[in-house]
Coordinates of N, CA and C and ligand atoms in Angstrom, one line a residue:
M1 N 103.7 113.0 42.1 CA 104.8 112.1 42.0 C 104.6 111.2 40.8
V2 N 105.7 111.1 40.0 CA 105.6 110.3 38.8 C 106.7 109.2 38.9
R3 N 106.3 108.0 38.7 CA 107.3 106.9 38.6 C 107.1 106.3 37.2
T4 N 108.1 106.4 36.4 CA 107.9 106.1 35.0 C 109.2 105.6 34.4
Y5 N 109.3 105.5 33.1 CA 110.5 105.1 32.4 C 111.3 106.3 31.9
G6 N 110.7 107.0 30.9 CA 111.4 108.0 30.2 C 111.5 109.3 31.0
Q7 N 112.6 109.8 31.1 CA 112.8 111.1 31.8 C 112.1 112.2 31.2
G8 N 111.9 112.1 29.8 CA 111.2 113.2 29.1 C 109.8 113.3 29.5
V9 N 109.1 112.1 29.8 CA 107.7 112.1 30.2 C 107.6 113.0 31.5
L10 N 108.5 112.8 32.4 CA 108.5 113.5 33.7 C 108.7 115.0 33.4
E11 N 109.7 115.3 32.6 CA 110.1 116.7 32.4 C 109.0 117.4 31.6
E12 N 108.3 116.7 30.7 CA 107.2 117.4 30.0 C 106.0 117.7 31.0
L13 N 105.8 116.8 31.9 CA 104.7 117.0 32.9 C 105.1 118.2 33.8
A14 N 106.4 118.2 34.2 CA 106.9 119.3 35.1 C 106.8 120.6 34.4
E15 N 107.0 120.6 33.1 CA 107.0 121.9 32.3 C 105.6 122.5 32.3
W16 N 104.6 121.6 32.2 CA 103.2 122.1 32.1 C 102.5 122.1 33.5
S17 N 103.1 121.6 34.5 CA 102.4 121.4 35.8 C 102.4 122.8 36.5
T18 N 101.3 123.0 37.3 CA 101.3 124.2 38.1 C 101.7 123.9 39.5
V19 N 102.0 122.6 39.8 CA 102.5 122.2 41.1 C 103.8 121.4 41.0
P20 N 104.5 121.3 42.1 CA 105.8 120.6 42.0 C 105.6 119.1 41.5
V21 N 106.5 118.6 40.7 CA 106.4 117.2 40.3 C 107.6 116.5 40.9
I22 N 107.4 115.4 41.6 CA 108.5 114.6 42.3 C 108.8 113.5 41.4
N23 N 110.1 113.3 41.2 CA 110.6 112.1 40.4 C 110.6 110.9 41.3
G24 N 109.6 110.0 41.1 CA 109.6 108.8 41.9 C 110.4 107.7 41.3
L25 N 111.0 107.9 40.2 CA 111.9 107.0 39.5 C 111.7 107.1 38.0
T26 N 112.8 107.4 37.3 CA 112.8 107.3 35.9 C 114.0 106.4 35.5
D27 N 114.1 106.1 34.2 CA 115.3 105.3 33.7 C 116.6 106.1 34.0
L28 N 116.5 107.4 34.0 CA 117.7 108.2 34.2 C 118.1 108.5 35.6
L29 N 117.1 108.7 36.5 CA 117.4 109.2 37.8 C 116.5 108.5 38.9
H30 N 117.0 108.5 40.1 CA 116.1 108.0 41.2 C 116.5 108.8 42.5
P31 N 116.2 110.1 42.5 CA 116.6 110.9 43.6 C 116.0 110.6 44.9
C32 N 114.7 110.2 45.0 CA 114.1 109.9 46.3 C 114.8 108.8 47.0
Q33 N 115.2 107.8 46.3 CA 116.0 106.7 46.9 C 117.3 107.2 47.5
I34 N 118.0 108.0 46.8 CA 119.3 108.5 47.2 C 119.1 109.3 48.5
L35 N 118.0 110.0 48.6 CA 117.8 110.8 49.9 C 117.7 109.8 51.1
A36 N 117.0 108.7 50.8 CA 116.8 107.7 51.9 C 118.2 107.1 52.2
D37 N 119.0 106.9 51.2 CA 120.3 106.3 51.4 C 121.2 107.3 52.2
L38 N 121.1 108.5 51.9 CA 121.9 109.5 52.6 C 121.5 109.7 54.0
L39 N 120.2 109.6 54.2 CA 119.7 109.6 55.6 C 120.3 108.4 56.4
T40 N 120.3 107.3 55.8 CA 120.8 106.1 56.4 C 122.3 106.2 56.7
A41 N 123.0 106.8 55.8 CA 124.5 107.0 56.0 C 124.7 108.0 57.1
T42 N 123.8 109.0 57.1 CA 124.0 110.1 58.2 C 123.7 109.5 59.5
E43 N 122.7 108.7 59.6 CA 122.3 108.0 60.9 C 123.5 107.2 61.4
R44 N 124.1 106.4 60.5 CA 125.2 105.5 60.9 C 126.5 106.2 61.2
R45 N 126.8 107.3 60.5 CA 128.1 108.0 60.7 C 128.0 109.2 61.5
G46 N 126.8 109.7 61.7 CA 126.6 111.0 62.4 C 126.7 112.2 61.5
G47 N 126.9 112.0 60.2 CA 127.0 113.1 59.3 C 127.6 112.7 58.0
L48 N 127.7 113.6 57.1 CA 128.2 113.2 55.8 C 129.7 113.7 55.6
D49 N 130.2 114.3 56.6 CA 131.6 114.9 56.5 C 132.6 113.8 56.2
G50 N 133.4 113.9 55.1 CA 134.4 113.0 54.8 C 133.9 111.7 54.2
L51 N 132.6 111.6 53.9 CA 132.0 110.4 53.5 C 132.6 109.9 52.1
R52 N 132.8 108.6 52.1 CA 133.2 108.0 50.8 C 132.3 106.9 50.4
V53 N 131.7 107.0 49.3 CA 130.7 106.0 48.8 C 131.3 105.2 47.6
A54 N 131.0 103.9 47.6 CA 131.4 103.1 46.5 C 130.2 102.5 45.8
W55 N 130.0 102.8 44.5 CA 128.9 102.2 43.8 C 129.5 101.1 42.9
I56 N 128.9 99.9 43.0 CA 129.4 98.7 42.3 C 128.3 98.3 41.3
G57 N 128.6 98.2 40.0 CA 127.7 97.6 39.1 C 127.2 98.5 38.0
D58 N 125.9 98.6 37.8 CA 125.4 99.2 36.6 C 125.4 100.8 36.8
G59 N 125.8 101.4 35.7 CA 125.8 102.9 35.7 C 124.4 103.4 35.4
N60 N 123.5 103.1 36.3 CA 122.1 103.3 36.0 C 121.5 104.5 36.7
N61 N 120.1 104.5 36.8 CA 119.5 105.6 37.4 C 120.0 105.9 38.9
M62 N 120.2 104.8 39.6 CA 120.7 105.0 41.0 C 122.2 105.6 40.9
A63 N 123.0 105.1 40.1 CA 124.4 105.6 39.9 C 124.3 107.1 39.6
H64 N 123.4 107.4 38.7 CA 123.3 108.8 38.2 C 122.9 109.7 39.4
S65 N 122.0 109.3 40.2 CA 121.5 110.1 41.3 C 122.6 110.2 42.4
W66 N 123.4 109.1 42.6 CA 124.6 109.2 43.5 C 125.5 110.3 43.0
I67 N 125.8 110.3 41.7 CA 126.7 111.3 41.1 C 126.2 112.7 41.4
N68 N 124.9 112.9 41.1 CA 124.3 114.2 41.4 C 124.4 114.6 42.8
A69 N 124.2 113.6 43.7 CA 124.3 113.9 45.2 C 125.7 114.3 45.6
A70 N 126.7 113.5 45.0 CA 128.1 113.8 45.4 C 128.5 115.2 44.9
R71 N 127.9 115.6 43.8 CA 128.2 116.9 43.2 C 127.7 118.0 44.1
V72 N 126.4 117.8 44.6 CA 125.8 118.8 45.4 C 126.3 118.9 46.8
L73 N 126.6 117.7 47.4 CA 126.9 117.6 48.8 C 128.4 117.5 49.1
G74 N 129.2 117.2 48.0 CA 130.6 117.2 48.2 C 131.3 116.0 48.8
F75 N 130.6 114.8 48.8 CA 131.2 113.6 49.3 C 131.9 112.9 48.2
G76 N 132.8 112.0 48.5 CA 133.5 111.2 47.5 C 132.8 110.0 47.0
L77 N 132.8 109.8 45.7 CA 132.1 108.7 45.1 C 133.0 108.0 44.1
R78 N 133.2 106.7 44.3 CA 133.9 105.8 43.3 C 132.9 104.8 42.8
L79 N 132.9 104.7 41.5 CA 132.0 103.8 40.8 C 132.8 102.7 40.1
A80 N 132.4 101.5 40.2 CA 133.0 100.4 39.4 C 132.0 99.8 38.5
C81 N 132.2 100.0 37.3 CA 131.1 99.5 36.3 C 131.8 98.8 35.1
P82 N 131.2 97.7 34.6 CA 131.9 97.0 33.5 C 131.8 97.9 32.2
D83 N 132.6 97.5 31.3 CA 132.6 98.2 30.0 C 131.2 98.2 29.4
G84 N 130.7 99.3 28.9 CA 129.4 99.3 28.2 C 128.3 99.6 29.2
F85 N 128.6 99.7 30.5 CA 127.6 100.0 31.5 C 128.0 101.2 32.4
H86 N 128.8 102.0 31.8 CA 129.3 103.2 32.6 C 128.1 104.2 32.7
P87 N 128.2 105.1 33.7 CA 127.1 106.1 33.8 C 127.1 107.0 32.5
D88 N 126.0 107.6 32.3 CA 125.7 108.5 31.2 C 126.7 109.7 31.3
G89 N 127.4 109.9 30.2 CA 128.4 111.0 30.2 C 127.8 112.4 30.4
A90 N 126.5 112.5 30.1 CA 125.8 113.8 30.3 C 125.5 114.1 31.7
I91 N 125.7 113.0 32.6 CA 125.5 113.2 34.0 C 126.9 113.3 34.7
L92 N 127.8 112.4 34.3 CA 129.1 112.3 34.9 C 130.0 113.4 34.4
G93 N 130.0 113.7 33.2 CA 130.9 114.8 32.6 C 130.8 116.1 33.4
P94 N 129.5 116.7 33.4 CA 129.4 118.0 34.1 C 129.7 117.9 35.6
A95 N 129.5 116.8 36.2 CA 129.8 116.6 37.6 C 131.3 116.7 37.8
V96 N 132.1 116.0 37.0 CA 133.5 116.0 37.1 C 134.0 117.4 36.8
E97 N 133.5 118.0 35.7 CA 133.9 119.4 35.3 C 133.6 120.4 36.4
A98 N 132.6 120.2 37.2 CA 132.2 121.1 38.3 C 133.1 120.8 39.6
G99 N 134.0 119.8 39.5 CA 134.9 119.6 40.6 C 134.4 118.5 41.6
A100 N 133.4 117.8 41.2 CA 132.9 116.7 42.1 C 134.0 115.7 42.3
D101 N 134.0 115.1 43.5 CA 135.0 114.0 43.7 C 134.4 112.7 43.3
V102 N 134.3 112.5 42.0 CA 133.6 111.3 41.4 C 134.6 110.7 40.4
A103 N 134.8 109.4 40.5 CA 135.6 108.8 39.4 C 135.1 107.3 39.2
V104 N 135.3 106.8 38.0 CA 134.9 105.5 37.7 C 136.1 104.6 37.6
A105 N 136.1 103.5 38.4 CA 137.2 102.5 38.4 C 136.6 101.3 37.6
R106 N 137.5 100.4 37.3 CA 137.1 99.2 36.6 C 136.8 98.1 37.7
D107 N 137.6 98.1 38.7 CA 137.6 97.0 39.7 C 136.8 97.3 40.9
P108 N 135.8 96.5 41.3 CA 135.0 96.7 42.5 C 135.8 96.9 43.8
A109 N 136.9 96.1 43.9 CA 137.7 96.2 45.2 C 138.4 97.6 45.2
E110 N 138.8 98.0 44.1 CA 139.5 99.4 44.0 C 138.5 100.5 44.4
A111 N 137.3 100.4 43.9 CA 136.2 101.4 44.2 C 135.9 101.3 45.7
A112 N 135.8 100.1 46.3 CA 135.3 100.0 47.6 C 136.4 100.3 48.7
R113 N 137.7 100.4 48.3 CA 138.7 100.5 49.2 C 138.5 101.8 50.1
G114 N 138.4 101.5 51.4 CA 138.2 102.6 52.4 C 136.9 103.3 52.4
A115 N 135.9 102.7 51.6 CA 134.6 103.4 51.5 C 133.8 103.2 52.8
H116 N 133.0 104.2 53.1 CA 132.1 104.1 54.3 C 130.7 103.5 53.9
V117 N 130.4 103.6 52.7 CA 129.1 103.0 52.2 C 129.5 102.3 50.9
V118 N 129.1 101.0 50.8 CA 129.2 100.2 49.6 C 127.8 99.9 49.2
T119 N 127.5 100.2 47.9 CA 126.1 100.0 47.5 C 126.1 99.5 46.0
T120 N 125.0 98.9 45.7 CA 124.8 98.3 44.4 C 123.3 98.3 44.0
D121 N 123.0 97.7 42.9 CA 121.6 97.6 42.5 C 121.5 96.3 41.6
V122 N 120.3 96.0 41.2 CA 120.1 94.8 40.3 C 120.9 95.1 39.0
W123 N 121.2 94.0 38.3 CA 121.9 94.1 37.1 C 121.0 94.5 35.9
A124 N 119.7 94.0 36.0 CA 118.7 94.4 35.0 C 117.6 95.1 35.7
S125 N 117.5 96.4 35.4 CA 116.5 97.3 36.1 C 115.1 97.0 35.4
M126 N 114.1 97.7 36.0 CA 112.7 97.5 35.5 C 112.7 97.9 34.0
G127 N 112.1 97.1 33.2 CA 112.0 97.4 31.8 C 113.2 96.7 31.0
Q128 N 114.2 96.2 31.8 CA 115.3 95.5 31.1 C 115.3 94.0 31.3
E129 N 114.1 93.5 31.7 CA 114.0 92.1 32.1 C 114.6 91.1 31.0
S130 N 114.3 91.5 29.7 CA 114.7 90.6 28.6 C 116.2 90.6 28.5
E131 N 116.9 91.5 29.1 CA 118.4 91.6 29.0 C 119.1 90.9 30.1
Q132 N 118.3 90.3 31.0 CA 118.8 89.7 32.3 C 120.0 88.8 32.0
E133 N 119.9 87.9 31.1 CA 120.9 86.8 30.9 C 122.2 87.5 30.4
A134 N 122.1 88.3 29.4 CA 123.3 89.0 28.8 C 123.9 89.9 29.9
R135 N 123.1 90.5 30.7 CA 123.7 91.4 31.7 C 124.4 90.6 32.8
A136 N 123.8 89.4 33.1 CA 124.4 88.6 34.2 C 125.9 88.2 33.7
E137 N 126.0 88.0 32.4 CA 127.4 87.7 31.9 C 128.3 88.9 32.0
A138 N 127.8 90.1 31.6 CA 128.6 91.3 31.6 C 129.0 91.7 33.0
F139 N 128.1 91.4 33.9 CA 128.4 91.9 35.3 C 129.1 90.9 36.2
A140 N 129.5 89.7 35.6 CA 130.2 88.7 36.4 C 131.5 89.4 36.9
G141 N 131.8 89.3 38.2 CA 132.9 89.9 38.8 C 132.6 91.3 39.4
Y142 N 131.3 91.7 39.3 CA 130.9 92.9 39.9 C 129.9 92.7 41.1
Q143 N 130.0 91.5 41.7 CA 129.2 91.2 42.8 C 129.8 91.7 44.1
V144 N 128.9 92.3 45.0 CA 129.4 92.8 46.3 C 129.4 91.5 47.2
D145 N 130.6 91.1 47.5 CA 130.8 89.9 48.4 C 131.7 90.3 49.6
D146 N 132.0 89.3 50.4 CA 132.9 89.6 51.6 C 134.3 90.1 51.2
R147 N 134.7 89.7 50.0 CA 136.1 90.2 49.6 C 136.0 91.7 49.3
V148 N 135.0 92.1 48.6 CA 134.8 93.6 48.3 C 134.6 94.3 49.6
M149 N 133.8 93.8 50.5 CA 133.5 94.5 51.8 C 134.8 94.5 52.7
A150 N 135.6 93.5 52.5 CA 136.8 93.5 53.4 C 137.8 94.7 53.2
G151 N 137.7 95.2 52.0 CA 138.6 96.4 51.7 C 138.0 97.7 52.1
A152 N 136.7 97.7 52.4 CA 136.1 99.0 52.8 C 136.5 99.4 54.2
D153 N 136.0 100.5 54.6 CA 136.3 101.0 56.0 C 135.7 100.0 57.0
P154 N 136.4 99.8 58.1 CA 135.9 98.8 59.1 C 134.5 99.0 59.5
D155 N 134.0 100.3 59.5 CA 132.6 100.6 59.9 C 131.7 100.7 58.7
A156 N 132.2 100.3 57.6 CA 131.3 100.5 56.4 C 130.0 99.8 56.4
V157 N 129.0 100.4 55.8 CA 127.7 99.8 55.7 C 127.4 99.4 54.3
F158 N 126.6 98.4 54.1 CA 126.1 98.0 52.8 C 124.7 98.5 52.5
L159 N 124.5 99.2 51.4 CA 123.1 99.7 51.1 C 122.7 99.1 49.8
H160 N 121.4 98.9 49.6 CA 120.8 98.4 48.4 C 119.4 98.9 48.3
C161 N 118.9 99.5 47.2 CA 117.6 100.1 47.1 C 116.5 99.1 47.1
L162 N 116.8 97.8 46.9 CA 115.9 96.7 46.9 C 114.8 96.8 45.8
P163 N 114.2 95.7 45.3 CA 114.5 94.4 45.8 C 115.9 93.9 45.2
A164 N 116.6 93.0 46.0 CA 117.9 92.5 45.7 C 117.7 91.1 45.0
H165 N 118.7 90.8 44.2 CA 118.8 89.5 43.6 C 119.9 88.8 44.3
R166 N 119.6 88.0 45.4 CA 120.6 87.4 46.2 C 121.5 86.4 45.3
G167 N 122.8 86.5 45.5 CA 123.7 85.6 44.7 C 124.0 86.2 43.3
E168 N 123.4 87.4 43.0 CA 123.8 88.0 41.7 C 124.6 89.3 42.1
E169 N 124.0 90.4 42.2 CA 124.8 91.6 42.5 C 125.3 91.7 43.9
V170 N 124.7 90.9 44.8 CA 125.2 90.8 46.2 C 125.0 89.4 46.8
T171 N 125.9 89.0 47.6 CA 125.8 87.7 48.2 C 124.8 87.8 49.4
E172 N 124.2 86.6 49.7 CA 123.3 86.5 50.8 C 124.0 87.0 52.1
A173 N 125.3 86.6 52.2 CA 126.1 86.9 53.4 C 126.2 88.4 53.7
V174 N 126.4 89.1 52.6 CA 126.6 90.6 52.7 C 125.2 91.2 53.0
L175 N 124.2 90.8 52.2 CA 122.8 91.4 52.3 C 122.3 91.2 53.7
E176 N 122.5 90.0 54.3 CA 121.9 89.7 55.6 C 123.0 89.8 56.7
G177 N 124.2 90.3 56.4 CA 125.2 90.3 57.4 C 125.2 91.5 58.3
P178 N 126.1 91.6 59.3 CA 126.0 92.7 60.3 C 126.3 94.1 59.7
R179 N 126.9 94.2 58.5 CA 127.2 95.5 58.0 C 126.1 96.0 57.0
S180 N 125.1 95.2 56.8 CA 124.0 95.5 56.0 C 123.1 96.5 56.7
A181 N 122.8 97.6 56.1 CA 121.8 98.6 56.6 C 120.6 98.7 55.8
V182 N 120.3 97.6 55.0 CA 119.3 97.7 53.9 C 117.8 97.9 54.5
W183 N 117.6 97.3 55.7 CA 116.2 97.4 56.3 C 116.0 98.8 56.8
D184 N 117.0 99.3 57.5 CA 116.9 100.8 57.9 C 116.7 101.7 56.7
E185 N 117.4 101.4 55.7 CA 117.4 102.1 54.4 C 116.0 102.1 53.9
A186 N 115.4 100.9 53.9 CA 114.0 100.7 53.3 C 113.0 101.5 54.2
E187 N 113.2 101.5 55.5 CA 112.3 102.3 56.4 C 112.5 103.8 56.1
N188 N 113.7 104.2 55.9 CA 114.0 105.6 55.7 C 113.4 106.2 54.4
R189 N 113.0 105.3 53.5 CA 112.3 105.7 52.3 C 111.0 106.5 52.7
L190 N 110.3 105.9 53.7 CA 109.1 106.4 54.2 C 109.3 107.8 54.8
H191 N 110.3 107.9 55.7 CA 110.5 109.1 56.4 C 111.0 110.3 55.5
V192 N 111.9 109.9 54.5 CA 112.4 110.9 53.6 C 111.3 111.4 52.7
Q193 N 110.4 110.5 52.2 CA 109.3 110.9 51.3 C 108.4 111.9 52.1
K194 N 108.2 111.6 53.4 CA 107.4 112.6 54.2 C 108.1 113.9 54.2
A195 N 109.4 113.9 54.4 CA 110.1 115.2 54.4 C 110.0 116.0 53.1
I196 N 110.0 115.2 52.0 CA 109.9 115.9 50.7 C 108.5 116.6 50.6
L197 N 107.5 115.9 51.0 CA 106.1 116.5 51.0 C 106.0 117.7 51.9
V198 N 106.6 117.6 53.1 CA 106.6 118.7 54.0 C 107.3 119.9 53.3
R199 N 108.4 119.6 52.7 CA 109.2 120.7 52.1 C 108.4 121.4 51.0
L200 N 107.7 120.5 50.2 CA 107.0 121.1 49.0 C 105.6 121.7 49.3
L201 N 105.0 121.1 50.4 CA 103.6 121.6 50.7 C 103.7 122.7 51.8
G202 N 104.8 122.8 52.5 CA 104.9 123.7 53.7 C 105.0 125.1 53.2
P203 N 104.9 126.0 54.2 CA 105.0 127.5 53.9 C 106.3 127.8 53.3
Ligands
NVA1 N1 117.6 100.6 39.0 C1 116.4 100.0 39.6 C2 116.0 100.8 40.8 C3 114.8 100.1 41.5 C4 114.5 100.8 42.9 C5 115.3 100.1 38.5 O1 115.1 101.2 37.9 O2 114.5 99.2 38.4

């Protein structure tokens, strides 16, 4: 399992490795986290049928893995990202061309309308700490708050890969509120990672 920055580092290792290599997080993708998020959504809804997910904020590694998951599993995904922080076209473009139900909106409320899962991430990811201030400015208006959650499905849950910056990408009220499933989601990281190992090490 490799947790690093550059996707190329992981891919080079995978190319030469004689055993499977798990992406524990790169700047480009974060698939293990999305599996935990999907397990949490499945537990809360009883399945993924008809699922609609809203991603609010940075078009980052988490957003990219949500796009890949929507493409493979066929659920709906709406992303709301500020100008300059849209997902990588090399991930989004092929997904849309393949017929994935994925679209980028500008307004968080529009993306969250009717969603069963509303999710976000920090505005400055690991390695981007020096950009924190500039990013806080760019992402103003992209906070998940009660107004954004109000337009989601009445049974919608809020997810966050954690750690969260309370009062930045999400309000304290949403993070700690009754619709937040972030603690179950964090626990599910453990269970899903066990499942990945069983899958890779099993017969
Ligand atoms: N986008 C975040 C995810 C952390 C779990 C980062 O890369 O830092």
